[in-house]
Coordinates of C-alpha atoms in Angstrom, one line a residue:
X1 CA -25.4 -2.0 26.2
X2 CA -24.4 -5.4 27.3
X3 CA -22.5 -7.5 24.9
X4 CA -22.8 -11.6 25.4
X5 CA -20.1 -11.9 27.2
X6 CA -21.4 -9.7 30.3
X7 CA -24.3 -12.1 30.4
X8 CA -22.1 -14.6 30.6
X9 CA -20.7 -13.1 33.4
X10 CA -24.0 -12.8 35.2
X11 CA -24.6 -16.7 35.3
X12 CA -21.1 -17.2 37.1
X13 CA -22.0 -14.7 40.0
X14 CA -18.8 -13.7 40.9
X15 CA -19.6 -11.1 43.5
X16 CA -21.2 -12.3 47.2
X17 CA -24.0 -10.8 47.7
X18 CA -27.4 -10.4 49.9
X19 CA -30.6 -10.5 48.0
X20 CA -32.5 -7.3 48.9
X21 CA -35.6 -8.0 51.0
X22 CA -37.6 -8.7 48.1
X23 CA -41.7 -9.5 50.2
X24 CA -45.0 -9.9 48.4
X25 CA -47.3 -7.5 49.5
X26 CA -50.5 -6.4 47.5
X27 CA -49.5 -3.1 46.1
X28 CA -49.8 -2.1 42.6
X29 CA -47.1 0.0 41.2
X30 CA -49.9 2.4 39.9
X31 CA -52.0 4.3 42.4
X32 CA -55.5 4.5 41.7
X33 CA -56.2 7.6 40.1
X34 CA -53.5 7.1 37.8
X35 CA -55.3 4.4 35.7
X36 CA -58.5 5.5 36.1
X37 CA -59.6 3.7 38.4
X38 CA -61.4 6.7 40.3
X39 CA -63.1 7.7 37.5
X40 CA -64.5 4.2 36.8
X41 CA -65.3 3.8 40.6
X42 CA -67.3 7.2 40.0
X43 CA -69.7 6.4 36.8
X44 CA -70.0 3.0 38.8
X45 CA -71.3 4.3 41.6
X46 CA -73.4 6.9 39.6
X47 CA -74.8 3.9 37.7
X48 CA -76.0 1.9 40.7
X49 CA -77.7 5.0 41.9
X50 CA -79.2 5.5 39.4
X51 CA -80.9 2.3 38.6
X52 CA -83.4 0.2 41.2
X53 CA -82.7 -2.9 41.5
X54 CA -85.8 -4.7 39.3
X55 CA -84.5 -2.5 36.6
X56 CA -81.3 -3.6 36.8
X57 CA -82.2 -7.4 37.0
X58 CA -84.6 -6.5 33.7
X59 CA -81.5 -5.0 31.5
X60 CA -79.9 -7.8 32.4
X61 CA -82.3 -10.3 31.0
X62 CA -82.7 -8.4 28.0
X63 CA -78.9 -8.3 27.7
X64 CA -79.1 -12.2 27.6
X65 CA -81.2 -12.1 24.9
X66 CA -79.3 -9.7 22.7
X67 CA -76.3 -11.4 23.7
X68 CA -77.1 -14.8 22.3
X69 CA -75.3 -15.6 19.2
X70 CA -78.5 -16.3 17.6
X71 CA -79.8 -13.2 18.2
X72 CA -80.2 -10.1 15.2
X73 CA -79.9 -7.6 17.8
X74 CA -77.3 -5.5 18.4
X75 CA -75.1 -4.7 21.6
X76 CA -74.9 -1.0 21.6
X77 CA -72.5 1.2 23.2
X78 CA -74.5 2.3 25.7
X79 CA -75.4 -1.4 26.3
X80 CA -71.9 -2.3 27.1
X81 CA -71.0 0.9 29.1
X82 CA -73.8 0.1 31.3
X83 CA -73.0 -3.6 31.8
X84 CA -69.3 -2.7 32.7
X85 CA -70.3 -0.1 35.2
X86 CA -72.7 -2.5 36.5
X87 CA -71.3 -5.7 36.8
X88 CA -70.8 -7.2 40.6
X89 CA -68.0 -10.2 41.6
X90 CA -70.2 -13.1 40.3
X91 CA -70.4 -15.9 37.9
X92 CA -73.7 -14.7 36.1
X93 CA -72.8 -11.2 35.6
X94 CA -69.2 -12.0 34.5
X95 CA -70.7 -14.5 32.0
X96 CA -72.7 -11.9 30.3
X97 CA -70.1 -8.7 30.2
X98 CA -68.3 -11.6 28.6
X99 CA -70.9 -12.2 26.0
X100 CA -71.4 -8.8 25.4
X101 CA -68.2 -7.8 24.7
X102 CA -67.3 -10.5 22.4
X103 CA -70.9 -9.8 20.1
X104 CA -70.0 -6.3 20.3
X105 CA -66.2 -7.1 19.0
X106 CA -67.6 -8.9 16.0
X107 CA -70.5 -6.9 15.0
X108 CA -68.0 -4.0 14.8
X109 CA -65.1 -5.3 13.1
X110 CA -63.8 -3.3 10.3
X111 CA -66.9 -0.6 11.1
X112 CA -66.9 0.9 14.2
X113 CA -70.3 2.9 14.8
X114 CA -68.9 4.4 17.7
X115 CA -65.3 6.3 18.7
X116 CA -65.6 4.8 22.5
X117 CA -62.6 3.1 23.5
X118 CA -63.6 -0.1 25.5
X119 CA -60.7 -1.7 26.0
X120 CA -58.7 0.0 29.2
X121 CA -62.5 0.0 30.5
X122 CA -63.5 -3.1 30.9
X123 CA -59.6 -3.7 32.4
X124 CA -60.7 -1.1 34.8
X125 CA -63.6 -3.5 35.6
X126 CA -61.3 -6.2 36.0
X127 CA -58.7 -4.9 38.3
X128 CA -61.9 -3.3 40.4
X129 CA -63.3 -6.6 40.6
X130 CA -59.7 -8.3 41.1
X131 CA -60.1 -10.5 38.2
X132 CA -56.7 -11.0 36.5
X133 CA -57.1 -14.7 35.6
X134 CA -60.4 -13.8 33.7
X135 CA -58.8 -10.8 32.0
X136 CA -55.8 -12.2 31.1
X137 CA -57.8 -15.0 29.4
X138 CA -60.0 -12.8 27.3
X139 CA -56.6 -10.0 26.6
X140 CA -55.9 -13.6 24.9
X141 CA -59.0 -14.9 23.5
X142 CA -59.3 -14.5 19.8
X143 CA -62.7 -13.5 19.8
X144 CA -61.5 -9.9 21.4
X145 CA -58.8 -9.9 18.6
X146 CA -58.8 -5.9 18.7
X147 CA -60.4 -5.4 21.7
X148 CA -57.6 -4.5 23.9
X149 CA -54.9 -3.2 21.3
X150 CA -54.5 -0.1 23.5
X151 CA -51.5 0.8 25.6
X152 CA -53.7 1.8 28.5
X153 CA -55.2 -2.0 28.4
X154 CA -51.8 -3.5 28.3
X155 CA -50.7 -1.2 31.3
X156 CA -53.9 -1.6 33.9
X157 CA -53.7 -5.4 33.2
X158 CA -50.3 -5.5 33.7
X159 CA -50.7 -3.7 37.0
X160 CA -53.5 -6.1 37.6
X161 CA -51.6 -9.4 37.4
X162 CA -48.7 -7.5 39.6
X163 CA -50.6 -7.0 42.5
X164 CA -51.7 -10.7 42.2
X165 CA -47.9 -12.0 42.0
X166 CA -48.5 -13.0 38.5
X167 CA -44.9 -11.8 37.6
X168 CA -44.7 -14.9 34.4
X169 CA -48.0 -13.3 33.1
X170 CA -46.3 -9.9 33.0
X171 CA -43.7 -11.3 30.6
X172 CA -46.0 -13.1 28.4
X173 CA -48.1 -10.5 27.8
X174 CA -45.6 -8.3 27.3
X175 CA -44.5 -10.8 24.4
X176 CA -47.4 -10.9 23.5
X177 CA -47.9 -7.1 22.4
X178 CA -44.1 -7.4 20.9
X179 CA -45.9 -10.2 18.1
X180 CA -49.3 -8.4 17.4
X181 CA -46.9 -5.5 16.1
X182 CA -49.1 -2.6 17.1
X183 CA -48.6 0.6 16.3
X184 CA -47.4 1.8 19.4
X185 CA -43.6 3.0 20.4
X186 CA -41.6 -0.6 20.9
X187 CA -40.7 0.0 24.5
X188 CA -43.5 1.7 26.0
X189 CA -42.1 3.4 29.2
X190 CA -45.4 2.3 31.6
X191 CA -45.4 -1.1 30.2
X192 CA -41.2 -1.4 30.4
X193 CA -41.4 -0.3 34.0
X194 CA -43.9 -3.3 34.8
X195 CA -41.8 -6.0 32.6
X196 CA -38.1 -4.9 35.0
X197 CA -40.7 -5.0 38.1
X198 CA -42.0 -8.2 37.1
X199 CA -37.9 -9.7 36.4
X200 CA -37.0 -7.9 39.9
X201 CA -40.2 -9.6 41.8
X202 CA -39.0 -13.1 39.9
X203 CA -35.6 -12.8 40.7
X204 CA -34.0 -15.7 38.8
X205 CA -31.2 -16.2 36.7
X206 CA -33.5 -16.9 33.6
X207 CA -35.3 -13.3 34.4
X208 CA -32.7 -11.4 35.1
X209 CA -30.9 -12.7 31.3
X210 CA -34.1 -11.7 29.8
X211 CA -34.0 -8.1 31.5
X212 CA -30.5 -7.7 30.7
X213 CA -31.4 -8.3 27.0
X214 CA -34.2 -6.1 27.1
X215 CA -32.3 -3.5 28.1
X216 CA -29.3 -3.7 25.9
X217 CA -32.4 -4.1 22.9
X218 CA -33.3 -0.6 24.3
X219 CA -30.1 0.8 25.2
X220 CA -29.4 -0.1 21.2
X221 CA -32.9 1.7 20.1
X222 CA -32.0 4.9 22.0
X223 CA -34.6 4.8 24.0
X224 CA -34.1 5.6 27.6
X225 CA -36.3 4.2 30.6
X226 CA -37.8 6.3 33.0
X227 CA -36.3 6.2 36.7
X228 CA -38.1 3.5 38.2
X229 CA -37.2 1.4 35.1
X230 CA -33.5 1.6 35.6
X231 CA -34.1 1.1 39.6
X232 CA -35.8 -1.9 39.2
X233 CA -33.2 -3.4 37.0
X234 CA -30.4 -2.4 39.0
X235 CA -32.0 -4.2 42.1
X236 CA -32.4 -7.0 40.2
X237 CA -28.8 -7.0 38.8
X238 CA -27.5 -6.7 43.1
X239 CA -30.4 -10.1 44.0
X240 CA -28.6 -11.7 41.1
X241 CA -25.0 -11.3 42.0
X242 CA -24.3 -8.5 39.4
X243 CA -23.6 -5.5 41.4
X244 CA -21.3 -3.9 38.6
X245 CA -24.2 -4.1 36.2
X246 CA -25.9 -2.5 39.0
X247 CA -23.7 0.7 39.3
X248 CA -23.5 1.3 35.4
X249 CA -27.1 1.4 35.0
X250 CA -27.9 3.7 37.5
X251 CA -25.1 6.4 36.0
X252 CA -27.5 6.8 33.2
X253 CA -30.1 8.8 36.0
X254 CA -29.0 12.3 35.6
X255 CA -30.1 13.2 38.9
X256 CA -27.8 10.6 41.5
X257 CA -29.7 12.5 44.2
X258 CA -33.1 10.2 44.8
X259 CA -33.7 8.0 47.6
X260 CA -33.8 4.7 45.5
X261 CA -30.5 5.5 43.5
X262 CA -28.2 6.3 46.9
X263 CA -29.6 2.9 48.8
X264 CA -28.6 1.1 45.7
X265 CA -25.4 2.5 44.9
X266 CA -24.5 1.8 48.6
X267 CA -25.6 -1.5 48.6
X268 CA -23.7 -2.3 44.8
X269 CA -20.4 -0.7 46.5
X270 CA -20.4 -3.2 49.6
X271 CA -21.1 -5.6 47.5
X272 CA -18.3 -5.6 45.1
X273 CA -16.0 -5.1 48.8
X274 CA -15.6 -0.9 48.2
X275 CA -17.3 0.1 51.8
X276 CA -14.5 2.7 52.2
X277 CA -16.0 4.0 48.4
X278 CA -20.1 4.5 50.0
X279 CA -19.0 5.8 53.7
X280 CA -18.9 9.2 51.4
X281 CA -22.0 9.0 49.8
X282 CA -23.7 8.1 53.7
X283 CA -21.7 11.4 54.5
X284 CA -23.3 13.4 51.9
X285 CA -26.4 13.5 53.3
X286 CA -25.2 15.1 56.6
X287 CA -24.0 18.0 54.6
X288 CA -27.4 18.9 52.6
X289 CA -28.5 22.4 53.1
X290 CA -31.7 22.8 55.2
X291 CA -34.4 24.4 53.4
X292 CA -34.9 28.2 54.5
X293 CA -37.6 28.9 57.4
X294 CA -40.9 27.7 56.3
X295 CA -39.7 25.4 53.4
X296 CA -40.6 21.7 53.5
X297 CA -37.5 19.5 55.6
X298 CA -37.0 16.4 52.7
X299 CA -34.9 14.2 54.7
X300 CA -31.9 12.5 52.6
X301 CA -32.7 9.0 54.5
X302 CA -31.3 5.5 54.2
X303 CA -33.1 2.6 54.5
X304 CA -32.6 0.3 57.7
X305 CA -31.7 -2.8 55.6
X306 CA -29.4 -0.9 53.6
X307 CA -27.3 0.3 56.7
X308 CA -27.0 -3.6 58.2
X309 CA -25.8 -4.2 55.0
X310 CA -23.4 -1.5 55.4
X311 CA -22.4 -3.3 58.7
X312 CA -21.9 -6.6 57.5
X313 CA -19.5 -5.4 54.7
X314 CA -17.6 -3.5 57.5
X315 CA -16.9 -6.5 59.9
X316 CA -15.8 -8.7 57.1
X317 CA -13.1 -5.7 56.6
X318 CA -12.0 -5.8 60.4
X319 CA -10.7 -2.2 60.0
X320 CA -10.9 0.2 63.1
X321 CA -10.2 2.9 61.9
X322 CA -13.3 2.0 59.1
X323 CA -15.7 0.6 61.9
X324 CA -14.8 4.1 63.9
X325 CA -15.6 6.0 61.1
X326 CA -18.9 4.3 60.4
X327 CA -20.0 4.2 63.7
X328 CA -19.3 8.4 63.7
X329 CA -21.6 8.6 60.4
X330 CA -24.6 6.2 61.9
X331 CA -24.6 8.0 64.9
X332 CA -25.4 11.3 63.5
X333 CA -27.8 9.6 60.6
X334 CA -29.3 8.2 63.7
X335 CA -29.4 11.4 65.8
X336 CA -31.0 13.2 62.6
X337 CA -33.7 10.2 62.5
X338 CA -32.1 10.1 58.6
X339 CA -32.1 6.4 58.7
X340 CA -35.9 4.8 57.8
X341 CA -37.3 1.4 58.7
X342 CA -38.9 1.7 55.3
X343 CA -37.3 -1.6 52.9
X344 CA -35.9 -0.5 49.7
X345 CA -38.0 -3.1 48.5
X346 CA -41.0 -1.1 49.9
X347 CA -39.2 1.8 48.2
X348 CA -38.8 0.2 44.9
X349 CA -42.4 -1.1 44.5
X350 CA -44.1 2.3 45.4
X351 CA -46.5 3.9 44.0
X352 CA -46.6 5.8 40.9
X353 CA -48.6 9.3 42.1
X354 CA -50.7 11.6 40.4
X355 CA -49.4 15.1 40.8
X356 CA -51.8 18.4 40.6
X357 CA -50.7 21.3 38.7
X358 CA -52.6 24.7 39.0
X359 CA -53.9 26.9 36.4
X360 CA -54.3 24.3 34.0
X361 CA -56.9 23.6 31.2
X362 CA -57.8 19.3 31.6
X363 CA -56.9 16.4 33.5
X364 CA -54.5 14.2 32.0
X365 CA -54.5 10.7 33.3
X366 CA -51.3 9.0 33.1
X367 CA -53.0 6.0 31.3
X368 CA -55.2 7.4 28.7
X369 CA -58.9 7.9 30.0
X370 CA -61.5 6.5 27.6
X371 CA -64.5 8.9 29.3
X372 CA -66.0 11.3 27.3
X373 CA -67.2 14.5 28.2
X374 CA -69.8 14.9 31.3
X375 CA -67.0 14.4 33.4
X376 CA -67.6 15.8 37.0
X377 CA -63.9 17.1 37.7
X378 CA -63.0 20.6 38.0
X379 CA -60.9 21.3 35.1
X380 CA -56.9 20.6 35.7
X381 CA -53.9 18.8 34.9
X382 CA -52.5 15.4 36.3
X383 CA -49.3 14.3 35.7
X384 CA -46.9 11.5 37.0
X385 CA -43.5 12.0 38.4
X386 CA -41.9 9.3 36.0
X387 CA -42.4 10.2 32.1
X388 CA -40.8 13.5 32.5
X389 CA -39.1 14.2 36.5
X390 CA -37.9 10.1 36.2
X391 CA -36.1 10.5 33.1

């Protein structure tokens, strides 16, 4: 927990520092499978099949017609599942899922005649289509007041607006969820992970205040954040001058061993002028066992920019007997190829995976799936390495 007065140690920056190579790239923090998206790709596609194209131009005429606010008839379930599968990148079609959904929402408010979940769907439209400015408009619109109150919507539009370096949007909705007062845990662990991704991809001093709030407001809720939560914010405190906020957050991993943690805690120690403190934890890695014959080799690496770091801390120090000693350690990282060209930036933002597990009764999707049954997967469980191996 950080008390005021350790903010107001982060606004003096009192530690020189590099800012981690922090590039934009198009890459969401969620793979694809792991909101959904496949599943929606694969009704989509079994839609247009399925459909000619007159047919397809008549539903959507007599979807007009319902659609109008004038109308007595109804948008069905059915009506709206179709339309969502269905809908292609253009003005007319957007227009009408829009109309649809919103008739829908108030025709069934208080009574629901269905149990189908619409909301992380028609996100899953969205972020197929690459639409966050229209998605985050209607997650806002009053007219969809209930539309989207599900933590899968909050998560796949989140996700949405990250891939589009709408980092400001993150937090807003985020703040937004936090005064609707849903009935959902306070610091969702998917939705946290995206709101420290979104302060680390900003990378001011406003930001990184707000993150260190947020995660003294958990730290006093017991909750604790899953791995790429606390990697995120510790990144953000080392761009923001803070590398002792940096180290203390990342003790709370109980497993110091991952690639992320030992690039960071290298890069917090050179910061704050201890080189001679991370030449052993660059040593460590030499003396990992090899798995026995036939195993999978998982290299212990470090990343390229984190070892020129390393350098420039070591000049500044004009120590030969430290420069020797270095130069002996990145030799033999080098010789063992241990040292990757991969950016702990690039390592930070990616992506969540869905794992396969054997012998198992159902897929579980990381964000909740809002299918029914019908669904053409064999039978088997997903899960992602972050709610329970990121803890």
């Amino acid at each position: 927990m950080f008390s005021k007065s350790l903010i107001n140690l982060c606004r003096q920056r009192l530690y020189p520092t590099k800012v981690l190579q922090n590039v934009l790239c198009k890459r969401s923090l969620y793979e694809r499978a792991a909101i959904g998206l496949d599943k929606y790709e694969f009704f989509r596609e079994k839609i247009q099949n399925q459909f000619s194209e007159p047919d397809k131009q008549l539903f959507r005429e007599r979807m007009n017609s319902f659609a109008d606010p004038e109308s007595n008839s109804l948008i069905f379930t059915e009506d709206l599942k179709q339309i969502v599968h269905m809908a292609g990148d253009n003005e007319t079609d957007l227009t009408l899922v829009e109309k649809m959904m919103k008739k829908y929402n108030k025709q069934n408010q208080g009574l629901r005649f269905g149990n189908f979940t619409f909301g992380p769907v028609v996100m899953r439209m969205y972020y197929h289509l690459n639409k966050p400015d229209i998605a985050l408009k209607l997650f806002n619109d009053p007219e969809m007041d209930g539309f989207f109150n599900h933590l899968s919507s909050y998560q796949i539009l989140m996700d949405l607006l990250f891939i589009n370096g709408k980092f400001d949007e993150i937090l807003t909705v985020y703040k937004s969820i936090q005064e609707r007062q849903l009935q959902i845990a306070k610091f969702p662990k998917g939705v946290m992970m995206l709101v420290f991704a979104a302060c680390y991809k900003l990378n001011t001093t406003e930001s990184f205040e707000y993150a260190c709030k947020l995660w003294s407001d958990q730290q006093e809720a017991g909750h604790s954040p899953i791995r790429k939560t606390i990697t995120f914010f510790a990144a953000n405190a080392i761009n923001q001058n803070s590398p002792h906020i940096a180290l203390e957050v990342i003790t709370s991993v109980r497993n110091q061993s991952y690639v992320t943690l030992r690039n960071i805690k290298v890069v917090a120690l050179c910061d704050l002028g201890r080189i001679f403190d991370a030449l052993p934890l660059l040593r460590s890695v030499l003396s990992v066992d090899q798995p026995m014959s036939g195993g999978p080799i998982i290299k212990q690496t470090y990343c390229r920019d984190v070892i020129n770091l390393v350098k420039s801390a070591a000049e500044k120090h004009d120590d030969k007997e430290l420069s020797l000693e270095l130069d002996r350690i990145l030799n033999q990282l080098e010789e063992l190829n241990m040292i990757s060209e991969t950016t702990l930036d690039s390592l930070l933002c990616s992506e969540i995976k869905m794992v396969e597990r054997l012998d198992t009764n159902n897929r579980e999707s990381v964000v909740g799936a809002s299918y029914q049954s019908g669904r053409p997967f064999k039978k088997r469980e997903f899960r992602r390495p972050g709610i329970t191996d990121l803890l």
